[in-house]
Short mmCIF file of C-alpha atoms in Angstrom, two decimals:
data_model
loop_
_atom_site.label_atom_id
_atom_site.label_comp_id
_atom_site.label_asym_id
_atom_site.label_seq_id
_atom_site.Cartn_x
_atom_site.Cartn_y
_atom_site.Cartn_z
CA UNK A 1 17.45 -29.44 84.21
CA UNK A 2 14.89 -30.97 81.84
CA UNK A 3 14.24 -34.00 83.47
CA UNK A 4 14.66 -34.95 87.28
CA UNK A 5 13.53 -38.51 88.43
CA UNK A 6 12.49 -39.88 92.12
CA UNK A 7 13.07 -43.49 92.92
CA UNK A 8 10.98 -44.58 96.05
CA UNK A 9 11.16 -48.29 97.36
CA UNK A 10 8.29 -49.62 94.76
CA UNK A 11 7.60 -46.80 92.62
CA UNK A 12 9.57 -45.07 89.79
CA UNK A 13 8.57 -41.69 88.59
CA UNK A 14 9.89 -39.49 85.96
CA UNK A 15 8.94 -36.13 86.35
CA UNK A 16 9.73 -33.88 83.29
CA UNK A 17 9.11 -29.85 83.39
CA UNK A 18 6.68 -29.04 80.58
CA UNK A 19 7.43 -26.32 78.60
CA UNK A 20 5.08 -23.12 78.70
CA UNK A 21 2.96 -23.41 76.07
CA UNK A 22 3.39 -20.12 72.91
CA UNK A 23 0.27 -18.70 72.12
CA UNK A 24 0.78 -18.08 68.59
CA UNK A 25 -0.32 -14.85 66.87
CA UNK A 26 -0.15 -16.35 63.19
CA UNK A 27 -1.72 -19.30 64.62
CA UNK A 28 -1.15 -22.44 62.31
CA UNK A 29 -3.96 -24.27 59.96
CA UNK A 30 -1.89 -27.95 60.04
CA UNK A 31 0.98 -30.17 60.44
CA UNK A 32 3.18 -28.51 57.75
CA UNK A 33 2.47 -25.09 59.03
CA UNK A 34 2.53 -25.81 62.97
CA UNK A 35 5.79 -26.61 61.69
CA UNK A 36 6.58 -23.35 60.46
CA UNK A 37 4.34 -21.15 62.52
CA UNK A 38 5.29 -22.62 65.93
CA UNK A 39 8.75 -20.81 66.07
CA UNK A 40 9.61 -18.24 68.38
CA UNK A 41 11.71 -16.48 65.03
CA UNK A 42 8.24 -16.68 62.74
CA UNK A 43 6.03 -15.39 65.48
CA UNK A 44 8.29 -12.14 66.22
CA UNK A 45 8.48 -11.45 62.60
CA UNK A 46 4.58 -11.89 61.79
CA UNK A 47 3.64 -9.79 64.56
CA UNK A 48 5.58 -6.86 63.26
CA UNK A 49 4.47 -7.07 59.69
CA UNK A 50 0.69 -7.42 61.38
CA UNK A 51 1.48 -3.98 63.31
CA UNK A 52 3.15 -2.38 60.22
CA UNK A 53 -0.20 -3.26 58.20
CA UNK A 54 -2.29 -2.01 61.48
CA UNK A 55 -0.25 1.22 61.60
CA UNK A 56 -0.90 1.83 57.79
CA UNK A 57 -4.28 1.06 57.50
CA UNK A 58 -4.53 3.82 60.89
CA UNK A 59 -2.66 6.24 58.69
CA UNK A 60 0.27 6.30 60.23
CA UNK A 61 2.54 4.16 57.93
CA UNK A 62 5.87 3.44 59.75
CA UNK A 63 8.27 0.56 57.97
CA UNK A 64 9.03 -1.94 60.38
CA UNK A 65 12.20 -4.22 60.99
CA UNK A 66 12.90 -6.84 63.46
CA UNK A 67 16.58 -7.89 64.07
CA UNK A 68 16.81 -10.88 65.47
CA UNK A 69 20.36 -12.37 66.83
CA UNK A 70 22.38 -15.18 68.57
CA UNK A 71 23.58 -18.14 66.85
CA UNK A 72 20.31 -20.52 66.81
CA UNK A 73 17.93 -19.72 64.40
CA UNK A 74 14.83 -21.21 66.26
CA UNK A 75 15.73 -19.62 69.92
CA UNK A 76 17.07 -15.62 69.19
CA UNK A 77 19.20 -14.90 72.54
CA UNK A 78 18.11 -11.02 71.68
CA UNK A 79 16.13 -8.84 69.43
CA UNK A 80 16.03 -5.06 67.90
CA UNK A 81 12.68 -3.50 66.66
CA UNK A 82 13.67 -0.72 64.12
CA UNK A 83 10.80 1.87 62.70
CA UNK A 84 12.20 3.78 59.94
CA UNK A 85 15.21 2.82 60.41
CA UNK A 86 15.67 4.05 64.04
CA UNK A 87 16.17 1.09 67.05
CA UNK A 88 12.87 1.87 68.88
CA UNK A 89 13.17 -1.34 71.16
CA UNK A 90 15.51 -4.40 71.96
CA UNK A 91 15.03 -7.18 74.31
CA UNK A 92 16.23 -10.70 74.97
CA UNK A 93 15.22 -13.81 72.97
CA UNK A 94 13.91 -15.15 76.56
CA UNK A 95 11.44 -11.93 76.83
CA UNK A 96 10.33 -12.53 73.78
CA UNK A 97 9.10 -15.73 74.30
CA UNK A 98 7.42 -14.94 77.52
CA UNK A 99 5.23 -12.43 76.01
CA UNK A 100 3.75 -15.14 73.73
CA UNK A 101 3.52 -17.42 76.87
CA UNK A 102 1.25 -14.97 78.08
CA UNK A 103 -0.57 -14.18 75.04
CA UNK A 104 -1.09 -14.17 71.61
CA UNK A 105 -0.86 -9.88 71.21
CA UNK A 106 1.38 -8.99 74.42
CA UNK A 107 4.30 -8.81 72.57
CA UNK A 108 2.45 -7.15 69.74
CA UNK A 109 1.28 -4.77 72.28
CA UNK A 110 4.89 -4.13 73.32
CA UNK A 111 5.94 -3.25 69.81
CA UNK A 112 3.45 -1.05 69.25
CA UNK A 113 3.89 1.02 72.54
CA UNK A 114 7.35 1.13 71.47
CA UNK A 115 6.49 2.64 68.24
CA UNK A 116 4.36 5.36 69.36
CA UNK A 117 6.64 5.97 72.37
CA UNK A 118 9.15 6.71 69.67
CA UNK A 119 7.64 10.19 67.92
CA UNK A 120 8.32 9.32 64.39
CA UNK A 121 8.08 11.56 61.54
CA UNK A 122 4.67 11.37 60.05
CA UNK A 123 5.23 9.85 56.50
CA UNK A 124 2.96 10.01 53.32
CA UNK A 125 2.02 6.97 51.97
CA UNK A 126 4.23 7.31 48.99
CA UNK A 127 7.05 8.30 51.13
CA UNK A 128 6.20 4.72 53.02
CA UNK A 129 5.49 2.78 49.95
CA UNK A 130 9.28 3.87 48.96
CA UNK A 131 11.08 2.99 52.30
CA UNK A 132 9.00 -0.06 51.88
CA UNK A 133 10.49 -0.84 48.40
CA UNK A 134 13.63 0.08 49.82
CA UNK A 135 13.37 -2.15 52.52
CA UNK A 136 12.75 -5.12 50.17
CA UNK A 137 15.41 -4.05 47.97
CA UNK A 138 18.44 -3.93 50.93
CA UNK A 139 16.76 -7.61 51.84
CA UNK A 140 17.85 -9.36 48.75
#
């Protein structure tokens, strides 16, 4: 229900429900960006390359994937967070969102909680920088 109106004798009102406003991560510089940064999709993505280039810069390089499905592009109904390969978290397009309702690094916060919750094998940083290439490689 998007919109709901009340009709009194003299007065007409059109109440609308306001979306909850995203607080962006990657947060946008201008029109053409807001355009592209404003998405649920871009948001989810940025925030796990941001916590892939936290978690090397720690020393604790971990290749990150996010999976995101359902049949609209700009609304995911659901999610999968992979690190090294292995599913380390899932969720529903609708979480997702909330989290960035609430704020800008809550869902980033879930990731990473996720990621150390999952014990991963301690990698070198040339064993990372070849998962890495072979990430990009199994992307084209």
């Amino acid at each position: 229900m998007d919109n709901f109106s009340v009709r009194s004798e003299r007065n007409f009102h059109n109440l609308a429900a306001k979306p909850k406003r995203m607080h962006p991560l990657d947060k946008p510089s201008g029109y053409a960006s807001a355009m592209v940064k404003s998405s649920l999709p871009h948001q989810m993505r940025f925030t796990v390359q941001v916590l892939e280039e936290e978690l090397c810069t720690a020393g604790d390089p971990h290749v990150l994937q996010i999976k995101l499905l359902g049949d609209n592009s700009r609304e995911p109904s659901s999610w999968e967070l992979f690190a090294d390969g292995a599913c380390v978290a899932d969720g529903s397009g609708a979480f997702a969102r909330e989290c960035f309702c609430e704020g800008a690094e809550v869902f980033l916060n879930l990731c990473r909680d996720a990621v150390r919750a999952a014990e991963l094998r301690q990698w070198s940083q040339r064993e990372y920088e070849l998962l890495s290439a072979a990430r990009g490689i199994a992307g084209v």
